[in-house]
């Protein structure tokens, strides 16, 4: 049986060709496909791939490709990334993509439960071996006693599912970098997917939660081009993580002018000035917040008056305090340790001075 | 190792270690100087030692910088005097009155203070950088200075210059990604913290003692320093 293509399915769902193409255009814009390289990398015939309007290209891809099966693991997570995704209402992208992936297994969303759902997962992994996309939400504990599902440790579950995956998408800071569970003192020995998986392509979509459009945009890329988008050194798609929040921040002119809010309710805060002194981590945070924003482009934390926490960066929970300036050191000696250091200096100084004096006296006596 | 984790290292454990070395080293230097001992004071005071010390410090900060031409250090080499003065002014403003640095002090001391607008700090950073370049060139071309400059003198200049220039690059997002520039700035700062107690840059601490002791001696003899 030839698998139904995405376009055929959309047609059956009553979506007109016009709406379909519009959706493709929106998708292209969001994915940043206006630049040539990703289009060229699509492997499509040259006349289609060479520059120009990428919407037809996407339309063509969606008209010829089958849906992508997805297995979605939730390990040490809060389901926030799933929540953000299912509740996001960006009409074009999220709809289009969510309809075009078949989530074969999802720890929270699957209707089945218990042994049934585990059996369904096994069946899906067998049926789509080598083809499915593995989405991981949540961190992996290295202490075996935490987070077991169906009698298996999180690590076993991950390794089993990763073995047959075409690629792995680590959504959220937890699965990308360890996230909240990894915050000091990291009682479960939590780590991210990349700490365990070396032989499969891994894409990180960090965030707390991940921006739904960044997730779906990356999936769309996989759907359309059958491969991974260009990634940065932390395995994040450059399209969404190529710029810092600070680069695109609407408060940036105030930063440049040195106008800062000093408290959350002072005149500066009311005037919309820069939140650097209130702990903003925007300058070191690579994420698409300031561009795509949240809730269908309504706003994002900094616009609403809260400093960026750096949620798409490794170890942001231990980044020196959410309300502590970006420049503050991460580790500070307490009074006791500082006094001990001073004490060492004192003892060493006094000791050497005394030794010198004794030596001098001895040589004076000798004269 | 990527730049993000390198930044964590330079802002975290490396800074921590550097700060402790700085504290231990400075206390050590101070103790060594104090332990050199004072000559016993057998002469009766004609004035107040304390008054003299206070007067000397105040003059050093509030009067001489504004009328430098009456001092012969100035008339002998005005370039060094002006460049040196501007460098120290820039350094002071950048380290204490820049927003980023005040936040460092705040995190260490537990309290903060108002800061100057970034453009002002920025210009003083440029002034300090320019002054350092002038001092460097002067040392290169001045025959006497050249003679008395050993490796330590050159290194002092370079090690203070590096945090300055990397800080400027960081603030202006020049050449590097922010976390890269930030890592380099922190690396330079951490190294400077370790270097200061080993070098003559520790003068900033002795300066105050020296001024006070001179002042006290003048005060004792009831003459104006
Ligand atoms: C723990 C010590 C320090 C930390 C954490 C630190 C951190 C920073 C940060 C985060 C910035 C950039 C602020 C921004 O992006 O707006 C900066 C700027 C700067 N830093 Fe530092 N810094 C430290 C020590 C120093 C020292 C010792 C010097 C000089 C010797 C220095 C010189 C500068 C300069 C010149 C700038 C640029 C200021 C401007 O152009 O307005 N910093 N520093
Ligand atoms: S609010 Fe944050 S991200 Fe925006 S300009 Fe200020 S420091 Fe940068
Ligand atoms: S503003 Fe910063 S902390 Fe907030 S969601 Fe965006 S990247 Fe995360």
PDB file of C-alpha atoms and ligand atoms in Angstrom, chain A residues 244-256 259-260 272-277 279-283 290 300 302 306-308 326, ligand 2:
ATOM      1  CA  UNK A 244      21.007  36.009  21.183  1.00  0.00           C
ATOM      2  CA  UNK A 245      17.854  37.304  22.797  1.00  0.00           C
ATOM      3  CA  UNK A 246      19.841  40.504  23.377  1.00  0.00           C
ATOM      4  CA  UNK A 247      20.565  40.804  19.618  1.00  0.00           C
ATOM      5  CA  UNK A 248      16.868  41.151  18.837  1.00  0.00           C
ATOM      6  CA  UNK A 249      15.616  42.615  22.108  1.00  0.00           C
ATOM      7  CA  UNK A 250      13.197  45.505  21.920  1.00  0.00           C
ATOM      8  CA  UNK A 251      14.863  47.044  24.987  1.00  0.00           C
ATOM      9  CA  UNK A 252      18.269  47.036  23.335  1.00  0.00           C
ATOM     10  CA  UNK A 253      18.361  50.780  22.575  1.00  0.00           C
ATOM     11  CA  UNK A 254      18.062  51.404  26.311  1.00  0.00           C
ATOM     12  CA  UNK A 255      20.925  49.047  26.961  1.00  0.00           C
ATOM     13  CA  UNK A 256      23.043  50.969  24.468  1.00  0.00           C
ATOM     14  CA  UNK A 259      19.224  53.249  30.766  1.00  0.00           C
ATOM     15  CA  UNK A 260      18.425  50.453  33.199  1.00  0.00           C
ATOM     16  CA  UNK A 272      10.487  49.843  29.476  1.00  0.00           C
ATOM     17  CA  UNK A 273      14.231  50.277  30.037  1.00  0.00           C
ATOM     18  CA  UNK A 274      16.797  47.504  29.849  1.00  0.00           C
ATOM     19  CA  UNK A 275      16.597  44.741  32.467  1.00  0.00           C
ATOM     20  CA  UNK A 276      20.347  44.012  32.636  1.00  0.00           C
ATOM     21  CA  UNK A 277      20.658  45.091  36.259  1.00  0.00           C
ATOM     22  CA  UNK A 279      19.562  39.901  36.073  1.00  0.00           C
ATOM     23  CA  UNK A 280      18.791  39.678  32.358  1.00  0.00           C
ATOM     24  CA  UNK A 281      20.776  36.864  30.701  1.00  0.00           C
ATOM     25  CA  UNK A 282      19.788  37.962  27.190  1.00  0.00           C
ATOM     26  CA  UNK A 283      23.364  38.755  26.087  1.00  0.00           C
ATOM     27  CA  UNK A 290      12.654  38.154  20.852  1.00  0.00           C
ATOM     28  CA  UNK A 300       7.768  37.345  25.451  1.00  0.00           C
ATOM     29  CA  UNK A 302      11.387  40.642  28.438  1.00  0.00           C
ATOM     30  CA  UNK A 306      10.850  40.088  33.251  1.00  0.00           C
ATOM     31  CA  UNK A 307      14.555  39.524  32.629  1.00  0.00           C
ATOM     32  CA  UNK A 308      15.608  36.577  30.490  1.00  0.00           C
ATOM     33  CA  UNK A 326      24.867  38.719  34.164  1.00  0.00           C
TER      34      UNK A 326
HETATM   35  S1  LIG C   2      16.596  43.525  28.563  1.00  0.00           S
HETATM   36 FE1  LIG C   2      18.159  41.895  28.459  1.00  0.00          FE
HETATM   37  S2  LIG C   2      18.164  41.198  26.337  1.00  0.00           S
HETATM   38 FE2  LIG C   2      17.092  43.164  26.394  1.00  0.00          FE
HETATM   39  S3  LIG C   2      18.679  44.698  25.973  1.00  0.00           S
HETATM   40 FE3  LIG C   2      18.572  44.505  28.192  1.00  0.00          FE
HETATM   41  S4  LIG C   2      20.144  42.961  28.689  1.00  0.00           S
HETATM   42 FE4  LIG C   2      19.727  42.780  26.491  1.00  0.00          FE
END
